[in-house]
Amino acid sequence: MTDTLTNSATTAAATTYSVAQERKIVTAIPGPISAALQERRRAVVSDGVSSMLPVYIAKANGAILVDVDGNQFIDLGAGIGVTTIGHTETSVVAAAIEQSQDFIHTLFTVTPYEEYVRVAELLAEHTPGNFPKKSVLINSGAEAVENGVKIARKYTGRRAVAVLDHAYHGRTVLTMAMNYKAMPYATGYGPLASDVYHAPSSYPYHDGLTGSEAAARTIAYLDKVIGASDLACLVVEPIQGEGGFMVPADGYLPALQEWCTKNGVVMIADEIQSGMARSGKYYASEHFGWIPDLVLSAKGIAGGFPLAAVTGRAEIMDASQPGGLGGTFGGNPVSCAAAIAVFEAIDANNLLGEAQRIERSLTAGLTALKNKYDIIGEIRGHGAMMAIELVQPGTGDTTKAPNAAAVSAISTYAGQHGVLLLTAGTYGNVLRFLPSLALSDALIVDALSVIDDAMAAL
């Protein structure tokens, strides 16, 4: 019976969710049905919940979004890095359907199930470091950050939390204090959580420092402003997401880990956006030779189903007393089944190689644009996590003055012409490319042609 259900679920996934992988605009943007839905939304959805592109999605598959008016968009955002292996990927949909037919919820802390254990095994296998690891599964990226900090404080008995300039870690009470930008994430929501400190980061395009120089600057701050004896953890995105996809200088992250280990500080990799094959490695930390103490996973881990994890050294993870970790929906069996399918798809379909292919194709196309338009100051990133920083004309090699207006105009133009393009950066001057690994080279060429037109129209 199980085989019959599995085959039925796989067939349903393959037939129901297929969408032609092409850009197609058939109405004004937004179309009339989306516009009507927007009016309904205004009456019942908080203004605090905003949307970049007010088109309402009816279907999605691969790298294409289809709105309620029949317009098809090349999705370069993947739900901000969530649908890494592609929208409605067949094996993920089939796994979720099959698990839903078995059971949907019991709560692991009441009556456990194998799917949770298997996800923890896969995380132990694929996160950086060859040592015993354990995990706790939760619901979201911000919840992973909160639990990572909580675990580090319990293990060390210390109070202080350090993060880096340009960081983004979430919208909860603790994580909004950990963000670099106040607006819109923290403005008016105070008082903020205490004992959170912001240290200088590595931003090679602007600071010109080597990895060792940047690390020395960060460590000096940690030593002098906080003091190692009070510092529980240092939380770092190996590639900073909302900050603008900043890639640190070589040697920076291992130097910080060396200092943390020497001083009994737990160093935490926030891989919520950069993990799960997105960068061309399972975890972006691997690009930098960094083996963190704890790793935070979310977003792409379950193909669109809500799931997150804290994974790390067993002795740190076991510092919490029984009952100190967990939650009602953390490690939901349907989400876990989807996550297992994601891990299997990454290996079976060579998705690390696909991320590397996307990096090569995007880099070639973006380099051609940079040679054409001097507002592109830098191209950076790894895998399917690439960005361009836009500057004022003629300043790319001098002041590198931010050009947020160009970013806004280009993203708006792209949306009107069938390309969903995310913005980022502390100063709002970064365009980020965060597509699914299902994005073809043909769609990359098409999307970049729209961006080329947008830049030409400035």
C-alpha positions as CSV (number, residue, x, y, z in Angstrom):
1,M,0.0,0.0,0.0
2,T,2.9,2.4,0.8
3,D,4.4,1.9,-2.6
4,T,1.1,2.6,-4.2
5,L,0.7,5.8,-2.2
6,T,4.3,6.8,-3.1
7,N,3.8,6.2,-6.8
8,S,0.5,8.0,-6.7
9,A,2.0,11.0,-4.9
10,T,4.9,11.1,-7.4
11,T,2.6,11.0,-10.4
12,A,0.4,13.8,-8.9
13,A,3.5,15.9,-8.3
14,A,4.8,15.5,-11.8
15,T,1.5,16.2,-13.6
16,T,-0.1,18.9,-11.4
17,Y,2.8,21.3,-11.0
18,S,4.5,21.4,-14.4
19,V,4.9,24.9,-15.8
20,A,6.7,26.0,-19.0
21,Q,10.0,27.4,-18.1
22,E,9.7,30.7,-19.9
23,R,8.9,34.4,-19.2
24,K,5.5,35.6,-20.4
25,I,3.7,38.8,-19.7
26,V,0.1,39.0,-20.9
27,T,-1.4,41.9,-18.8
28,A,-0.2,45.1,-17.2
29,I,1.7,44.4,-13.9
30,P,-0.2,44.0,-11.7
31,G,-3.0,42.5,-13.7
32,P,-6.7,43.0,-12.9
33,I,-7.1,40.0,-10.7
34,S,-4.0,40.8,-8.7
35,A,-5.2,44.4,-8.4
36,A,-8.5,43.2,-7.0
37,L,-6.7,40.9,-4.5
38,Q,-4.5,43.8,-3.5
39,E,-7.7,45.8,-2.5
40,R,-8.9,42.9,-0.5
41,R,-5.5,42.6,1.2
42,R,-5.5,46.2,2.2
43,A,-8.7,45.7,4.3
44,V,-7.4,42.7,6.3
45,V,-3.6,42.3,6.2
46,S,-1.4,44.5,8.4
47,D,0.5,47.3,6.7
48,G,3.5,46.0,8.5
49,V,3.6,43.0,6.1
50,S,4.8,44.4,2.8
51,S,5.4,42.8,-0.6
52,M,8.0,43.7,-3.2
53,L,5.9,42.9,-6.2
54,P,2.1,43.1,-5.8
55,V,1.3,40.1,-8.1
56,Y,-0.6,37.2,-6.6
57,I,0.8,33.8,-7.3
58,A,-1.4,30.9,-8.5
59,K,1.2,28.3,-9.4
60,A,5.0,27.9,-9.4
61,N,7.4,25.3,-10.8
62,G,11.1,25.1,-11.3
63,A,12.3,28.7,-11.7
64,I,9.0,30.2,-12.8
65,L,6.2,31.9,-10.9
66,V,2.7,32.2,-12.5
67,D,0.3,34.8,-11.2
68,V,-3.4,34.8,-11.1
69,D,-3.6,36.8,-14.3
70,G,-1.5,34.2,-16.2
71,N,1.8,36.2,-16.2
72,Q,5.0,34.1,-15.9
73,F,8.0,35.5,-14.0
74,I,11.6,34.4,-13.9
75,D,12.1,34.0,-10.2
76,L,15.5,35.2,-9.1
77,G,14.6,35.3,-5.5
78,A,13.3,31.8,-4.6
79,G,11.2,33.1,-1.8
80,I,14.4,34.8,-0.5
81,G,16.4,31.6,-0.8
82,V,13.8,29.0,0.2
83,T,13.0,27.0,-2.9
84,T,16.6,26.3,-3.6
85,I,16.0,23.1,-5.4
86,G,13.1,24.6,-7.4
87,H,9.4,25.3,-6.9
88,T,7.2,22.3,-6.4
89,E,10.1,19.9,-7.0
90,T,8.6,16.5,-7.7
91,S,10.3,14.4,-5.0
92,V,9.7,17.0,-2.3
93,V,6.0,17.2,-3.2
94,A,5.7,13.5,-3.3
95,A,7.4,13.0,0.1
96,A,5.1,15.6,1.7
97,I,2.0,14.0,0.3
98,E,3.1,10.5,1.4
99,Q,3.9,11.7,4.9
100,S,0.6,13.6,5.2
101,Q,-1.2,10.4,4.4
102,D,0.7,8.6,7.3
103,F,0.5,11.3,10.0
104,I,0.9,15.1,10.1
105,H,1.7,15.9,13.8
106,T,2.4,14.2,17.1
107,L,5.0,16.5,18.6
108,F,8.4,15.0,18.8
109,T,8.8,15.9,22.5
110,V,5.7,13.8,23.3
111,T,5.9,10.8,20.8
112,P,8.9,10.9,18.5
113,Y,9.2,9.7,14.9
114,E,12.0,8.6,12.6
115,E,11.8,11.5,10.2
116,Y,13.1,13.9,12.8
117,V,16.0,11.6,13.6
118,R,16.9,11.1,9.9
119,V,17.1,14.9,9.3
120,A,19.4,15.2,12.3
121,E,21.6,12.4,10.9
122,L,21.8,14.2,7.5
123,L,22.7,17.5,9.2
124,A,25.4,15.8,11.2
125,E,26.8,14.3,8.0
126,H,26.7,17.5,5.8
127,T,27.5,20.4,8.1
128,P,31.2,21.3,8.4
129,G,33.4,19.4,10.8
130,N,34.4,15.8,11.5
131,F,33.2,15.4,15.1
132,P,30.1,14.2,16.9
133,K,27.2,16.5,16.3
134,K,23.6,16.8,17.5
135,S,20.7,19.0,16.4
136,V,17.4,20.5,17.5
137,L,14.8,21.2,14.9
138,I,12.6,24.3,15.0
139,N,10.4,26.3,12.6
140,S,12.2,29.4,11.2
141,G,15.5,31.1,10.7
142,A,15.0,33.6,13.5
143,E,14.0,30.8,15.9
144,A,17.2,29.0,14.9
145,V,19.2,32.1,15.8
146,E,17.4,32.5,19.1
147,N,18.1,28.9,20.0
148,G,21.7,29.1,18.9
149,V,22.3,32.0,21.3
150,K,20.3,30.3,24.0
151,I,22.4,27.1,23.7
152,A,25.7,29.1,23.6
153,R,24.8,31.0,26.8
154,K,23.8,27.8,28.6
155,Y,27.1,26.1,27.5
156,T,29.4,29.0,28.4
157,G,27.5,30.5,31.3
158,R,28.2,33.9,29.8
159,R,25.9,36.7,28.8
160,A,27.1,38.7,25.8
161,V,26.3,38.1,22.1
162,A,28.4,39.5,19.3
163,V,27.5,40.0,15.7
164,L,29.1,41.8,12.7
165,D,28.3,45.0,11.0
166,H,25.9,44.7,8.1
167,A,24.4,41.5,9.6
168,Y,20.8,40.4,9.4
169,H,19.4,37.7,11.7
170,G,15.6,38.2,12.0
171,R,12.6,40.1,13.3
172,T,12.1,38.7,16.8
173,V,12.9,40.6,19.9
174,L,16.4,39.3,20.2
175,T,17.3,39.1,16.5
176,M,16.1,42.6,15.6
177,A,18.7,43.8,18.2
178,M,21.3,41.6,16.3
179,N,20.6,43.3,12.9
180,Y,22.8,46.1,11.6
181,K,20.0,48.2,10.1
182,A,17.3,49.5,12.4
183,M,14.8,50.5,9.7
184,P,12.5,48.7,9.1
185,Y,13.3,45.8,11.4
186,A,13.6,47.5,14.8
187,T,12.4,51.1,14.5
188,G,9.8,51.8,17.1
189,Y,9.8,48.3,18.6
190,G,12.2,49.0,21.5
191,P,13.5,48.6,24.0
192,L,15.8,46.1,22.3
193,A,17.4,43.1,23.9
194,S,20.6,43.9,25.8
195,D,24.1,42.4,25.8
196,V,24.2,42.5,22.0
197,Y,27.3,44.0,20.4
198,H,28.2,44.9,16.8
199,A,31.8,44.3,15.8
200,P,33.4,45.5,12.5
201,S,33.2,43.0,9.7
202,S,35.2,42.2,6.6
203,Y,34.0,44.1,3.5
204,P,36.8,44.0,1.0
205,Y,35.3,46.2,-1.6
206,H,35.1,49.1,0.8
207,D,37.7,48.5,3.5
208,G,40.5,47.0,1.4
209,L,41.7,44.9,4.3
210,T,43.2,41.4,4.1
211,G,41.5,38.7,6.0
212,S,44.1,38.8,8.8
213,E,43.8,42.6,9.0
214,A,40.0,42.6,9.1
215,A,40.1,39.8,11.8
216,A,42.5,41.8,13.9
217,R,40.1,44.7,13.8
218,T,37.1,42.5,14.8
219,I,39.1,40.8,17.6
220,A,40.3,44.1,19.0
221,Y,36.6,45.2,19.3
222,L,35.6,41.9,20.9
223,D,38.5,42.1,23.4
224,K,38.2,45.7,24.3
225,V,34.5,46.5,24.1
226,I,33.1,43.2,25.4
227,G,35.9,41.1,26.9
228,A,36.2,37.4,26.0
229,S,35.3,36.3,29.5
230,D,31.8,37.7,29.2
231,L,31.2,36.7,25.5
232,A,29.0,33.7,25.0
233,C,29.0,33.6,21.2
234,L,29.9,35.3,18.0
235,V,27.2,34.9,15.3
236,V,28.4,35.3,11.7
237,E,26.8,34.9,8.3
238,P,29.7,33.4,6.1
239,I,28.2,35.4,3.2
240,Q,26.1,38.3,4.6
241,G,22.6,38.2,3.1
242,E,20.5,41.3,3.6
243,G,23.7,43.3,4.1
244,G,24.5,42.8,0.4
245,F,26.1,39.4,-0.1
246,M,29.4,40.5,1.3
247,V,32.0,37.9,0.9
248,P,34.7,38.2,3.6
249,A,38.4,38.3,2.7
250,D,40.3,35.0,2.7
251,G,41.4,33.9,6.2
252,Y,39.0,36.2,8.0
253,L,36.6,33.5,9.3
254,P,39.2,30.9,10.4
255,A,41.1,33.6,12.3
256,L,37.9,34.5,14.2
257,Q,37.2,30.8,14.9
258,E,40.8,30.4,16.2
259,W,40.3,33.3,18.6
260,C,36.9,32.0,19.7
261,T,38.2,28.5,20.4
262,K,41.2,29.9,22.4
263,N,38.8,32.0,24.5
264,G,36.0,29.6,25.0
265,V,33.5,31.5,22.8
266,V,31.0,29.6,20.7
267,M,31.2,30.7,17.1
268,I,28.0,30.3,15.2
269,A,27.5,30.1,11.5
270,D,24.2,31.7,10.4
271,E,23.8,29.6,7.2
272,I,20.1,30.3,7.0
273,Q,20.4,31.9,3.6
274,S,23.7,30.5,2.4
275,G,23.4,26.9,3.3
276,M,21.8,23.8,1.7
277,A,23.8,23.8,-1.6
278,R,23.0,27.4,-2.5
279,S,26.7,28.5,-2.7
280,G,28.0,25.5,-4.6
281,K,28.9,23.8,-1.3
282,Y,26.5,22.2,1.1
283,Y,27.4,25.1,3.5
284,A,29.1,28.3,2.5
285,S,31.5,28.1,5.5
286,E,33.3,25.4,3.4
287,H,34.4,28.1,0.9
288,F,36.4,29.8,3.6
289,G,37.9,26.8,5.4
290,W,35.8,27.6,8.4
291,I,34.5,24.9,10.8
292,P,32.1,26.6,13.2
293,D,30.9,25.3,16.5
294,L,27.2,25.6,15.7
295,V,25.5,25.9,12.3
296,L,22.1,27.4,11.7
297,S,20.0,26.0,8.9
298,A,16.6,27.1,7.6
299,K,15.1,28.5,4.3
300,G,16.2,25.9,1.7
301,I,16.3,22.9,4.0
302,A,12.8,21.6,3.3
303,G,12.0,22.9,-0.2
304,G,9.5,25.5,1.0
305,F,8.1,23.7,4.1
306,P,8.8,25.4,7.4
307,L,11.8,23.9,9.1
308,A,15.0,25.1,10.7
309,A,17.8,23.6,12.8
310,V,20.6,24.3,15.1
311,T,23.4,21.7,14.6
312,G,26.7,21.5,16.4
313,R,29.3,20.0,18.6
314,A,27.6,17.4,20.8
315,E,29.0,18.7,24.0
316,I,27.6,22.2,23.3
317,M,24.2,20.9,22.2
318,D,23.9,18.6,25.2
319,A,24.5,21.5,27.7
320,S,20.7,22.1,27.7
321,Q,18.6,20.3,30.3
322,P,15.8,17.9,29.1
323,G,12.8,20.0,28.1
324,G,14.9,23.1,27.6
325,L,14.8,22.9,23.8
326,G,11.9,22.2,21.4
327,G,8.5,23.5,20.5
328,T,5.0,22.5,19.4
329,F,5.7,22.5,15.6
330,G,9.5,22.2,15.5
331,G,10.6,19.3,13.3
332,N,7.1,18.7,12.0
333,P,7.0,15.3,10.2
334,V,5.8,16.6,6.9
335,S,8.5,19.2,6.9
336,C,11.1,16.6,7.9
337,A,9.9,14.3,5.1
338,A,10.4,17.2,2.6
339,A,13.8,17.9,4.1
340,I,15.0,14.3,3.6
341,A,13.8,14.6,0.0
342,V,15.8,17.8,-0.4
343,F,19.0,16.2,0.8
344,E,18.5,13.3,-1.5
345,A,17.8,15.5,-4.5
346,I,20.9,17.6,-3.9
347,D,23.0,14.4,-4.2
348,A,21.0,12.6,-6.9
349,N,20.8,15.6,-9.2
350,N,24.3,17.1,-8.7
351,L,22.8,20.3,-7.4
352,L,26.1,21.5,-6.0
353,G,27.3,21.4,-9.6
354,E,24.2,23.2,-10.8
355,A,24.9,26.0,-8.3
356,Q,28.4,26.3,-9.7
357,R,27.0,26.4,-13.2
358,I,24.7,29.2,-12.3
359,E,27.6,31.1,-10.8
360,R,29.6,30.7,-14.0
361,S,26.7,31.8,-16.2
362,L,25.7,34.7,-14.0
363,T,29.3,35.9,-13.6
364,A,29.8,35.9,-17.3
365,G,26.6,37.8,-18.0
366,L,27.1,40.3,-15.1
367,T,30.7,40.9,-16.2
368,A,29.5,41.8,-19.7
369,L,27.0,44.3,-18.1
370,K,29.8,45.7,-15.9
371,N,31.9,46.4,-18.9
372,K,29.0,48.2,-20.4
373,Y,27.7,50.2,-17.4
374,D,30.0,51.9,-14.9
375,I,27.3,51.9,-12.2
376,I,28.2,48.3,-11.4
377,G,31.0,48.6,-8.9
378,E,31.5,45.0,-7.9
379,I,30.3,41.5,-8.7
380,R,30.5,39.1,-5.8
381,G,29.2,35.9,-4.4
382,H,29.3,32.1,-4.7
383,G,27.0,29.7,-6.5
384,A,23.4,30.8,-6.8
385,M,24.1,33.6,-4.3
386,M,25.5,36.4,-6.4
387,A,25.2,40.2,-6.2
388,I,26.2,43.4,-7.9
389,E,26.8,46.6,-5.9
390,L,25.7,49.7,-7.8
391,V,27.5,53.0,-7.4
392,Q,27.2,56.5,-8.7
393,P,28.7,56.8,-12.2
394,G,32.5,57.2,-12.2
395,T,32.9,56.3,-8.5
396,G,33.5,52.6,-8.8
397,D,37.2,52.8,-8.2
398,T,37.1,55.9,-5.9
399,T,34.4,56.8,-3.4
400,K,32.1,54.0,-4.4
401,A,29.1,56.2,-3.6
402,P,25.9,54.1,-3.2
403,N,23.4,54.2,-6.0
404,A,20.1,53.1,-4.4
405,A,18.0,55.0,-6.9
406,A,19.4,52.8,-9.7
407,V,18.7,49.6,-7.8
408,S,15.1,50.7,-7.2
409,A,14.5,51.6,-10.8
410,I,16.0,48.4,-12.1
411,S,14.1,46.1,-9.8
412,T,10.9,47.9,-10.6
413,Y,11.5,47.7,-14.4
414,A,12.4,44.0,-14.1
415,G,9.2,43.2,-12.2
416,Q,7.1,45.0,-14.9
417,H,8.9,42.9,-17.5
418,G,8.6,39.5,-15.9
419,V,11.7,39.2,-13.8
420,L,11.5,39.0,-10.0
421,L,14.7,40.6,-8.7
422,L,15.6,41.2,-5.0
423,T,17.3,44.2,-3.6
424,A,19.7,44.3,-0.6
425,G,22.5,46.2,1.0
426,T,22.9,48.4,4.0
427,Y,22.6,51.4,1.8
428,G,20.0,49.8,-0.6
429,N,22.4,49.7,-3.5
430,V,22.7,46.0,-4.1
431,L,20.9,43.7,-6.5
432,R,21.0,40.1,-5.4
433,F,20.5,37.0,-7.4
434,L,19.2,34.2,-5.3
435,P,17.5,31.8,-7.8
436,S,16.6,28.2,-7.5
437,L,19.1,25.7,-8.8
438,A,16.5,24.8,-11.5
439,L,17.3,28.1,-13.3
440,S,18.5,27.3,-16.8
441,D,21.2,29.1,-18.7
442,A,18.5,30.2,-21.2
443,L,16.5,31.9,-18.4
444,I,19.7,33.5,-17.1
445,V,20.3,35.0,-20.5
446,D,16.7,36.2,-20.8
447,A,16.7,37.7,-17.3
448,L,20.0,39.6,-17.8
449,S,18.6,41.0,-21.1
450,V,15.8,42.6,-19.1
451,I,18.3,44.0,-16.6
452,D,20.4,45.3,-19.5
453,D,17.3,47.1,-20.9
454,A,16.6,48.5,-17.4
455,M,20.1,49.9,-17.1
456,A,20.0,51.3,-20.6
457,A,16.7,53.1,-19.6
458,L,18.2,54.9,-16.5
